[in-house]
CSV table of C-alpha atoms and ligand atoms in Angstrom, one decimal:
chain,number,residue,atom,x,y,z
A,1,UNK,CA,0.0,0.0,0.0
A,2,UNK,CA,1.4,3.4,-0.9
A,3,UNK,CA,2.1,6.0,1.8
A,4,UNK,CA,-0.7,8.1,0.5
A,5,UNK,CA,-3.3,5.3,0.6
A,6,UNK,CA,-2.1,4.2,4.0
A,7,UNK,CA,-2.5,7.8,5.3
A,8,UNK,CA,-6.0,8.0,3.8
A,9,UNK,CA,-7.0,4.7,5.4
A,10,UNK,CA,-5.6,5.8,8.8
A,11,UNK,CA,-7.5,9.1,8.6
A,12,UNK,CA,-10.7,7.4,7.7
A,13,UNK,CA,-10.3,4.9,10.6
A,14,UNK,CA,-9.6,7.7,13.0
A,15,UNK,CA,-12.7,9.7,11.7
A,16,UNK,CA,-14.9,6.6,12.1
A,17,UNK,CA,-13.6,6.0,15.7
A,18,UNK,CA,-14.2,9.7,16.6
A,19,UNK,CA,-17.7,9.4,15.2
A,20,UNK,CA,-18.5,6.3,17.3
A,21,UNK,CA,-17.0,7.9,20.4
A,22,UNK,CA,-18.9,11.2,20.0
A,23,UNK,CA,-22.2,9.5,19.2
A,24,UNK,CA,-22.1,7.1,22.2
A,25,UNK,CA,-20.6,9.6,24.6
A,26,UNK,CA,-22.9,12.5,23.9
A,27,UNK,CA,-25.8,11.7,21.5
A,28,UNK,CA,-27.1,8.3,22.6
A,29,UNK,CA,-27.4,9.2,26.3
A,30,UNK,CA,-29.8,12.0,25.3
A,31,UNK,CA,-32.2,9.7,23.4
A,32,UNK,CA,-35.3,8.4,25.1
A,33,UNK,CA,-35.1,5.1,23.2
A,34,UNK,CA,-32.0,3.4,21.9
A,35,UNK,CA,-31.0,3.6,18.2
A,36,UNK,CA,-31.5,0.6,16.0
A,37,UNK,CA,-29.0,-2.1,17.0
A,38,UNK,CA,-25.8,-2.6,15.0
A,39,UNK,CA,-24.5,-5.8,16.5
A,40,UNK,CA,-26.1,-9.2,17.2
A,41,UNK,CA,-25.3,-12.7,18.2
A,42,UNK,CA,-27.4,-15.6,16.8
A,43,UNK,CA,-27.6,-19.0,18.4
A,44,UNK,CA,-28.2,-21.0,15.3
A,45,UNK,CA,-29.1,-24.3,17.1
A,46,UNK,CA,-29.3,-25.8,20.6
A,47,UNK,CA,-28.1,-29.1,19.2
A,48,UNK,CA,-24.5,-30.0,20.0
A,49,UNK,CA,-22.1,-32.9,19.3
A,50,UNK,CA,-19.9,-32.1,22.3
A,51,UNK,CA,-20.8,-33.2,25.9
A,52,UNK,CA,-19.2,-30.3,27.7
A,53,UNK,CA,-18.7,-30.4,31.5
A,54,UNK,CA,-19.8,-26.8,31.8
A,55,UNK,CA,-22.9,-26.8,29.6
A,56,UNK,CA,-26.1,-28.8,29.8
A,57,UNK,CA,-27.9,-27.8,26.6
A,58,UNK,CA,-26.9,-31.0,24.8
A,59,UNK,CA,-28.8,-33.0,27.5
A,60,UNK,CA,-32.1,-31.4,26.4
A,61,UNK,CA,-32.5,-33.4,23.2
A,62,UNK,CA,-33.5,-30.4,21.1
A,63,UNK,CA,-34.5,-31.3,17.5
A,64,UNK,CA,-33.8,-29.5,14.3
A,65,UNK,CA,-37.5,-28.6,14.1
A,66,UNK,CA,-37.1,-26.2,17.0
A,67,UNK,CA,-34.4,-24.2,15.2
A,68,UNK,CA,-35.5,-21.3,13.0
A,69,UNK,CA,-35.6,-22.4,9.4
A,70,UNK,CA,-33.7,-20.2,6.9
A,71,UNK,CA,-37.1,-18.9,5.7
A,72,UNK,CA,-38.1,-18.0,9.2
A,73,UNK,CA,-34.7,-16.3,9.9
A,74,UNK,CA,-35.0,-14.4,6.6
A,75,UNK,CA,-38.5,-13.2,7.6
A,76,UNK,CA,-37.2,-12.0,11.0
A,77,UNK,CA,-34.2,-10.3,9.5
A,78,UNK,CA,-36.5,-8.4,7.1
A,79,UNK,CA,-37.9,-6.5,10.1
A,80,UNK,CA,-36.5,-2.9,10.3
A,81,UNK,CA,-34.9,-3.8,13.7
A,82,UNK,CA,-32.1,-5.5,11.7
A,83,UNK,CA,-31.7,-2.8,9.0
A,84,UNK,CA,-28.5,-1.3,10.5
A,85,UNK,CA,-26.8,-4.4,11.6
A,86,UNK,CA,-23.0,-4.3,11.0
A,87,UNK,CA,-21.6,-7.1,13.2
A,88,UNK,CA,-23.1,-10.6,13.4
A,89,UNK,CA,-21.8,-13.5,15.4
A,90,UNK,CA,-23.2,-17.0,14.8
A,91,UNK,CA,-22.7,-19.8,17.3
A,92,UNK,CA,-24.9,-22.6,18.8
A,93,UNK,CA,-24.9,-25.4,20.0
A,94,UNK,CA,-22.7,-26.3,17.1
A,95,UNK,CA,-23.4,-24.4,13.9
A,96,UNK,CA,-21.9,-27.0,11.7
A,97,UNK,CA,-24.7,-29.4,12.7
A,98,UNK,CA,-26.9,-27.2,10.6
A,99,UNK,CA,-26.8,-28.6,7.1
A,100,UNK,CA,-28.4,-25.3,5.9
A,101,UNK,CA,-25.7,-23.1,7.3
A,102,UNK,CA,-25.1,-21.5,3.9
A,103,UNK,CA,-28.7,-20.5,3.7
A,104,UNK,CA,-28.6,-18.8,7.1
A,105,UNK,CA,-25.5,-16.8,6.0
A,106,UNK,CA,-27.4,-15.8,2.8
A,107,UNK,CA,-30.3,-14.5,4.9
A,108,UNK,CA,-27.9,-12.2,6.8
A,109,UNK,CA,-26.2,-11.0,3.6
A,110,UNK,CA,-29.5,-10.3,1.9
A,111,UNK,CA,-31.3,-8.5,4.8
A,112,UNK,CA,-28.4,-6.7,6.5
A,113,UNK,CA,-27.1,-4.3,3.9
A,114,UNK,CA,-24.7,-2.6,6.2
A,115,UNK,CA,-23.0,-5.8,7.4
A,116,UNK,CA,-19.2,-5.5,7.8
A,117,UNK,CA,-18.2,-8.6,9.7
A,118,UNK,CA,-19.6,-12.0,10.2
A,119,UNK,CA,-18.1,-14.3,12.9
A,120,UNK,CA,-18.7,-18.0,13.3
A,121,UNK,CA,-17.9,-19.9,16.5
A,122,UNK,CA,-17.4,-23.7,16.3
A,123,UNK,CA,-16.1,-26.5,18.4
A,124,UNK,CA,-14.2,-27.8,15.4
A,125,UNK,CA,-15.3,-31.3,16.1
A,126,UNK,CA,-16.8,-32.0,12.7
A,127,UNK,CA,-13.8,-31.5,10.4
A,128,UNK,CA,-15.5,-33.2,7.4
A,129,UNK,CA,-18.4,-30.7,7.5
A,130,UNK,CA,-15.9,-27.8,7.8
A,131,UNK,CA,-13.9,-29.2,4.8
A,132,UNK,CA,-17.1,-29.4,2.8
A,133,UNK,CA,-18.6,-26.0,3.6
A,134,UNK,CA,-16.2,-23.5,5.2
A,135,UNK,CA,-14.5,-22.2,2.0
A,136,UNK,CA,-18.0,-21.6,0.4
A,137,UNK,CA,-19.2,-19.7,3.5
A,138,UNK,CA,-16.0,-17.5,3.5
A,139,UNK,CA,-16.2,-16.9,-0.2
A,140,UNK,CA,-19.9,-15.9,0.0
A,141,UNK,CA,-19.2,-13.4,2.7
A,142,UNK,CA,-16.1,-12.0,0.9
A,143,UNK,CA,-18.1,-11.6,-2.3
A,144,UNK,CA,-20.5,-9.4,-0.5
A,145,UNK,CA,-17.6,-7.3,1.0
A,146,UNK,CA,-18.1,-8.8,4.5
A,147,UNK,CA,-15.1,-9.9,6.6
A,148,UNK,CA,-15.4,-13.6,7.6
A,149,UNK,CA,-14.0,-14.7,10.9
A,150,UNK,CA,-14.0,-18.0,12.7
A,151,UNK,CA,-13.4,-18.6,16.4
A,152,UNK,CA,-12.6,-22.2,17.4
A,153,UNK,CA,-13.4,-23.2,21.0
A,154,UNK,CA,-10.3,-24.9,22.4
A,155,UNK,CA,-10.3,-25.3,26.1
A,156,UNK,CA,-7.1,-27.2,26.5
A,157,UNK,CA,-4.6,-29.4,24.6
A,158,UNK,CA,-4.7,-33.2,24.3
A,159,UNK,CA,-6.5,-35.1,27.1
A,160,UNK,CA,-7.7,-31.9,28.7
A,161,UNK,CA,-9.8,-31.0,25.7
A,162,UNK,CA,-11.1,-34.6,25.5
A,163,UNK,CA,-12.2,-34.5,29.1
A,164,UNK,CA,-13.9,-31.1,28.8
A,165,UNK,CA,-15.7,-31.9,25.6
A,166,UNK,CA,-16.4,-35.5,26.6
A,167,UNK,CA,-15.5,-36.6,23.0
A,168,UNK,CA,-12.9,-39.2,22.2
A,169,UNK,CA,-10.0,-37.9,20.0
A,170,UNK,CA,-11.4,-34.3,20.3
A,171,UNK,CA,-8.0,-32.7,20.0
A,172,UNK,CA,-7.1,-34.7,16.8
A,173,UNK,CA,-10.5,-33.7,15.2
A,174,UNK,CA,-10.1,-30.0,16.2
A,175,UNK,CA,-6.5,-30.0,14.8
A,176,UNK,CA,-7.7,-31.2,11.5
A,177,UNK,CA,-10.2,-28.3,11.3
A,178,UNK,CA,-7.4,-25.9,12.4
A,179,UNK,CA,-5.2,-27.1,9.4
A,180,UNK,CA,-8.1,-26.2,7.1
A,181,UNK,CA,-8.5,-22.8,8.7
A,182,UNK,CA,-4.7,-22.1,8.4
A,183,UNK,CA,-4.9,-22.9,4.7
A,184,UNK,CA,-7.9,-20.6,4.2
A,185,UNK,CA,-6.3,-17.9,6.3
A,186,UNK,CA,-3.1,-18.1,4.3
A,187,UNK,CA,-5.2,-17.7,1.1
A,188,UNK,CA,-6.6,-14.5,2.6
A,189,UNK,CA,-10.2,-15.9,2.7
A,190,UNK,CA,-10.8,-15.6,6.4
A,191,UNK,CA,-9.3,-14.7,9.8
A,192,UNK,CA,-9.5,-17.1,12.8
A,193,UNK,CA,-8.6,-17.3,16.4
A,194,UNK,CA,-9.3,-19.6,19.4
A,195,UNK,CA,-11.5,-19.0,22.4
A,196,UNK,CA,-11.1,-20.8,25.7
A,197,UNK,CA,-13.4,-21.1,28.7
A,198,UNK,CA,-11.4,-21.1,32.0
A,199,UNK,CA,-12.7,-23.9,34.2
A,200,UNK,CA,-11.7,-26.0,37.2
A,201,UNK,CA,-10.2,-28.6,34.9
A,202,UNK,CA,-8.0,-26.4,32.7
A,203,UNK,CA,-6.8,-23.6,34.9
A,204,UNK,CA,-3.6,-25.4,35.9
A,205,UNK,CA,-2.7,-26.5,32.4
A,206,UNK,CA,-4.0,-23.4,30.4
A,207,UNK,CA,-0.4,-22.2,29.7
A,208,UNK,CA,0.1,-25.4,27.7
A,209,UNK,CA,-2.7,-24.1,25.5
A,210,UNK,CA,-1.2,-20.6,25.2
A,211,UNK,CA,2.1,-22.1,24.3
A,212,UNK,CA,0.6,-24.4,21.7
A,213,UNK,CA,-1.4,-21.6,20.1
A,214,UNK,CA,1.5,-19.2,20.3
A,215,UNK,CA,3.7,-21.6,18.3
A,216,UNK,CA,1.1,-21.4,15.6
A,217,UNK,CA,0.6,-17.7,15.8
A,218,UNK,CA,-3.0,-18.1,16.6
A,219,UNK,CA,-4.5,-15.7,19.2
A,220,UNK,CA,-6.5,-17.1,22.1
A,221,UNK,CA,-9.4,-15.2,23.8
A,222,UNK,CA,-10.3,-16.2,27.4
A,223,UNK,CA,-13.6,-16.1,29.2
A,224,UNK,CA,-14.4,-17.4,32.6
A,225,UNK,CA,-16.9,-20.3,32.8
A,226,UNK,CA,-19.9,-19.2,34.8
A,227,UNK,CA,-23.3,-20.6,35.6
A,228,UNK,CA,-26.1,-19.4,33.4
A,229,UNK,CA,-29.7,-20.6,33.0
A,230,UNK,CA,-29.3,-20.4,29.2
A,231,UNK,CA,-26.6,-23.0,29.3
A,232,UNK,CA,-28.6,-25.2,31.7
A,233,UNK,CA,-25.7,-25.3,34.2
A,234,UNK,CA,-27.7,-26.5,37.3
A,235,UNK,CA,-25.9,-29.4,38.8
A,236,UNK,CA,-22.6,-28.6,37.0
A,237,UNK,CA,-21.1,-26.4,39.8
A,238,UNK,CA,-17.9,-28.5,40.1
A,239,UNK,CA,-16.9,-27.7,36.5
A,240,UNK,CA,-16.3,-24.0,37.4
A,241,UNK,CA,-13.3,-22.4,39.0
A,242,UNK,CA,-14.0,-22.5,42.8
A,243,UNK,CA,-13.4,-19.6,45.2
A,244,UNK,CA,-10.2,-21.3,46.5
A,245,UNK,CA,-8.6,-21.0,43.1
A,246,UNK,CA,-9.6,-17.4,42.6
A,247,UNK,CA,-6.1,-16.1,43.2
A,248,UNK,CA,-4.7,-18.5,40.6
A,249,UNK,CA,-7.4,-17.2,38.1
A,250,UNK,CA,-6.5,-13.6,38.8
A,251,UNK,CA,-2.8,-14.2,38.4
A,252,UNK,CA,-3.4,-15.9,35.1
A,253,UNK,CA,-5.6,-13.0,33.8
A,254,UNK,CA,-3.0,-10.5,34.9
A,255,UNK,CA,-0.2,-12.5,33.3
A,256,UNK,CA,-2.2,-12.5,30.0
A,257,UNK,CA,-2.7,-8.7,30.3
A,258,UNK,CA,1.1,-8.2,30.7
A,259,UNK,CA,2.0,-10.5,27.8
A,260,UNK,CA,3.6,-8.3,25.2
A,261,UNK,CA,2.1,-10.6,22.5
A,262,UNK,CA,-1.4,-9.3,23.4
A,263,UNK,CA,-2.5,-6.2,21.6
A,264,UNK,CA,-3.4,-3.1,23.7
A,265,UNK,CA,-7.2,-3.7,23.5
A,266,UNK,CA,-6.9,-7.2,24.9
A,267,UNK,CA,-4.4,-6.1,27.6
A,268,UNK,CA,-6.9,-3.5,28.8
A,269,UNK,CA,-9.7,-6.1,28.7
A,270,UNK,CA,-7.9,-8.6,30.9
A,271,UNK,CA,-6.7,-6.0,33.3
A,272,UNK,CA,-10.2,-4.7,33.8
A,273,UNK,CA,-11.6,-8.3,34.0
A,274,UNK,CA,-9.2,-9.1,36.8
A,275,UNK,CA,-10.1,-5.8,38.6
A,276,UNK,CA,-13.9,-6.4,38.3
A,277,UNK,CA,-13.5,-10.0,39.6
A,278,UNK,CA,-11.3,-8.8,42.4
A,279,UNK,CA,-13.9,-6.1,43.4
A,280,UNK,CA,-11.3,-3.3,42.7
A,281,UNK,CA,-13.6,-1.5,40.4
A,282,UNK,CA,-16.7,-1.7,38.2
A,283,UNK,CA,-16.8,-2.3,34.5
A,284,UNK,CA,-16.0,0.7,32.4
A,285,UNK,CA,-15.1,-0.9,29.1
A,286,UNK,CA,-17.9,-0.8,26.6
A,287,UNK,CA,-20.2,-3.7,25.7
A,288,UNK,CA,-21.6,-3.9,22.2
A,289,UNK,CA,-24.9,-5.2,23.6
A,290,UNK,CA,-25.3,-2.1,25.7
A,291,UNK,CA,-24.2,0.2,22.8
A,292,UNK,CA,-26.9,-1.3,20.7
A,293,UNK,CA,-27.0,-5.0,20.3
A,294,UNK,CA,-29.2,-8.1,20.7
A,295,UNK,CA,-29.1,-11.8,21.0
A,296,UNK,CA,-31.4,-14.0,18.9
A,297,UNK,CA,-32.1,-17.5,20.2
A,298,UNK,CA,-32.3,-20.7,18.0
A,299,UNK,CA,-36.1,-20.7,18.3
A,300,UNK,CA,-36.6,-17.0,17.7
A,301,UNK,CA,-36.4,-15.9,21.4
A,302,UNK,CA,-35.1,-12.3,21.6
A,303,UNK,CA,-32.7,-11.1,24.4
A,304,UNK,CA,-31.1,-7.7,24.9
A,305,UNK,CA,-27.8,-9.5,25.7
A,306,UNK,CA,-26.2,-12.7,27.0
A,307,UNK,CA,-27.3,-11.8,30.6
A,308,UNK,CA,-30.8,-10.6,29.7
A,309,UNK,CA,-34.1,-12.3,30.4
A,310,UNK,CA,-36.1,-13.3,27.3
A,311,UNK,CA,-38.0,-10.3,26.1
A,312,UNK,CA,-40.2,-12.0,23.5
A,313,UNK,CA,-40.3,-14.4,20.5
A,314,UNK,CA,-39.8,-13.2,17.0
A,315,UNK,CA,-41.9,-16.1,15.7
A,316,UNK,CA,-44.9,-14.6,17.5
A,317,UNK,CA,-44.3,-10.8,17.4
A,318,UNK,CA,-42.5,-8.3,15.2
A,319,UNK,CA,-38.9,-8.0,16.4
A,320,UNK,CA,-38.9,-4.2,16.5
A,321,UNK,CA,-42.1,-4.1,18.6
A,322,UNK,CA,-40.5,-6.5,21.1
A,323,UNK,CA,-37.2,-4.6,21.3
A,324,UNK,CA,-38.9,-1.2,21.8
A,325,UNK,CA,-41.8,-2.5,24.0
A,326,UNK,CA,-41.9,0.0,27.0
A,327,UNK,CA,-41.7,-2.6,29.7
A,328,UNK,CA,-38.8,-4.3,28.0
A,329,UNK,CA,-36.9,-0.9,27.6
A,330,UNK,CA,-37.5,-0.2,31.3
A,331,UNK,CA,-36.1,-3.7,32.1
A,332,UNK,CA,-33.1,-2.9,29.9
A,333,UNK,CA,-32.4,0.4,31.6
A,334,UNK,CA,-33.1,-0.5,35.2
A,335,UNK,CA,-32.1,-4.1,35.5
A,336,UNK,CA,-29.4,-4.5,32.9
A,337,UNK,CA,-27.7,-1.1,32.5
A,338,UNK,CA,-28.0,0.1,36.1
A,339,UNK,CA,-27.6,-3.2,38.0
A,340,UNK,CA,-25.9,-5.9,35.9
A,341,UNK,CA,-23.6,-4.0,33.5
A,342,UNK,CA,-21.3,-2.5,36.2
A,343,UNK,CA,-20.4,-6.0,37.5
A,344,UNK,CA,-20.5,-7.7,34.1
A,345,UNK,CA,-17.1,-9.2,33.2
A,346,UNK,CA,-15.7,-7.7,29.9
A,347,UNK,CA,-15.1,-10.5,27.5
A,348,UNK,CA,-15.5,-9.1,24.0
A,349,UNK,CA,-13.4,-6.5,22.2
A,350,UNK,CA,-15.1,-5.8,18.9
A,351,UNK,CA,-13.9,-3.0,16.7
A,352,UNK,CA,-17.0,-1.1,17.6
A,353,UNK,CA,-16.3,-1.3,21.3
A,354,UNK,CA,-12.6,-0.4,20.8
A,355,UNK,CA,-13.6,2.7,18.8
A,356,UNK,CA,-15.8,3.8,21.6
A,357,UNK,CA,-13.2,3.2,24.3
A,358,UNK,CA,-10.2,4.6,22.3
A,359,UNK,CA,-9.9,7.9,24.1
A,360,UNK,CA,-10.1,6.3,27.5
A,361,UNK,CA,-7.6,3.6,26.5
A,362,UNK,CA,-5.1,6.2,25.3
A,363,UNK,CA,-5.5,8.2,28.5
A,364,UNK,CA,-5.0,5.0,30.6
A,365,UNK,CA,-1.9,4.1,28.6
A,366,UNK,CA,-0.4,7.6,29.2
A,367,UNK,CA,-1.2,7.4,32.9
A,368,UNK,CA,0.4,4.0,33.2
A,369,UNK,CA,3.6,5.3,31.6
A,370,UNK,CA,3.6,8.2,34.0
A,371,UNK,CA,2.7,6.1,37.1
A,372,UNK,CA,4.0,2.6,36.5
A,373,UNK,CA,2.7,-0.2,38.8
A,374,UNK,CA,-0.9,1.2,39.1
A,375,UNK,CA,-3.8,-0.9,37.7
A,376,UNK,CA,-6.5,0.2,35.3
A,377,UNK,CA,-8.9,0.7,38.2
A,378,UNK,CA,-6.6,3.6,39.3
A,379,UNK,CA,-6.8,5.4,36.0
B,1,LIG,S1,-25.2,-7.1,31.4
B,1,LIG,FE1,-23.2,-7.4,30.5
B,1,LIG,S2,-23.6,-8.3,28.4
B,1,LIG,FE2,-25.5,-7.4,29.2
B,1,LIG,S3,-25.4,-5.3,28.3
B,1,LIG,FE3,-24.6,-5.2,30.4
B,1,LIG,S4,-22.3,-5.4,30.1
B,1,LIG,FE4,-23.3,-6.1,28.2
């Protein structure tokens, strides 16, 4: 890229970031109702081929009939609520269990004209399906000018992953999928990374995973396993990191934050995550759900975010009417934004969130240079 084009791209990115910051810092707080959402997460199915120790949805025996069909999804996405959608994440259950995954992707591309980025989260345990369909998914998104990104859930290496997934040869299967992803990435057709849930079983060995991923140049994003109704975690308490191992967990998060291989946005995230868990401060990093996002369940249930109660079902009512229903908006403001958000662990760092947080991150970085040794909660 020539110096001139590079300068133009930098200026345009800076202008976009400034626009996002100004809008969310000064304009959105003055509105009586939120703007149309720009980011969403879609749980494409509740069916799963893994038998994870920290998730119980696979025990429910959901059938394909309960999942939104491509036609139902298209009808929902045609609602004006989705007309400004820019960022879409698709997960499950396991999305590759859906034989019509390509049709779901087509529905997003057709009905979300502003779409910039589409992310797919998979356990990587069905390499044959990935080999058959992943390149086509990536090419379809790319042809529409949409970035295609894959996140593979890898909670440990070797036997640790097999234990957590409850699937024989899980690591070998996942590695086969990763080889395909590396090929497609090297051809410039997608980007990909790993995500890992920190649990009682992998906390001690998680550095084996960071080493293994680091040798391949693949970034890992960490979240902390927690009990949630949506994942049917009743009775699975022993899978999660116990209070006795809290110090170990905090030390790990802080070591990730201090790892020079992490980019600045991730370092800030892990520092604040440790601070929130330790009770040293409330969450100040932005959340795309709070900025204007939603979560669509496999059966059409709508949520404001991953910690929200169900606010309605898009099979029964118009999505926009559900999202802007006064009782639901009051719940969003009072229960989510005022009570849950301040203590909600920051896990995501989307471009949209980073743009909003950029001024504060820059200020925190300057302060840390001036006052080394102080945590993000001090700044
Ligand atoms: S509760 Fe958490 S996930 Fe939900 S909007 Fe607030 S910060 Fe985001």
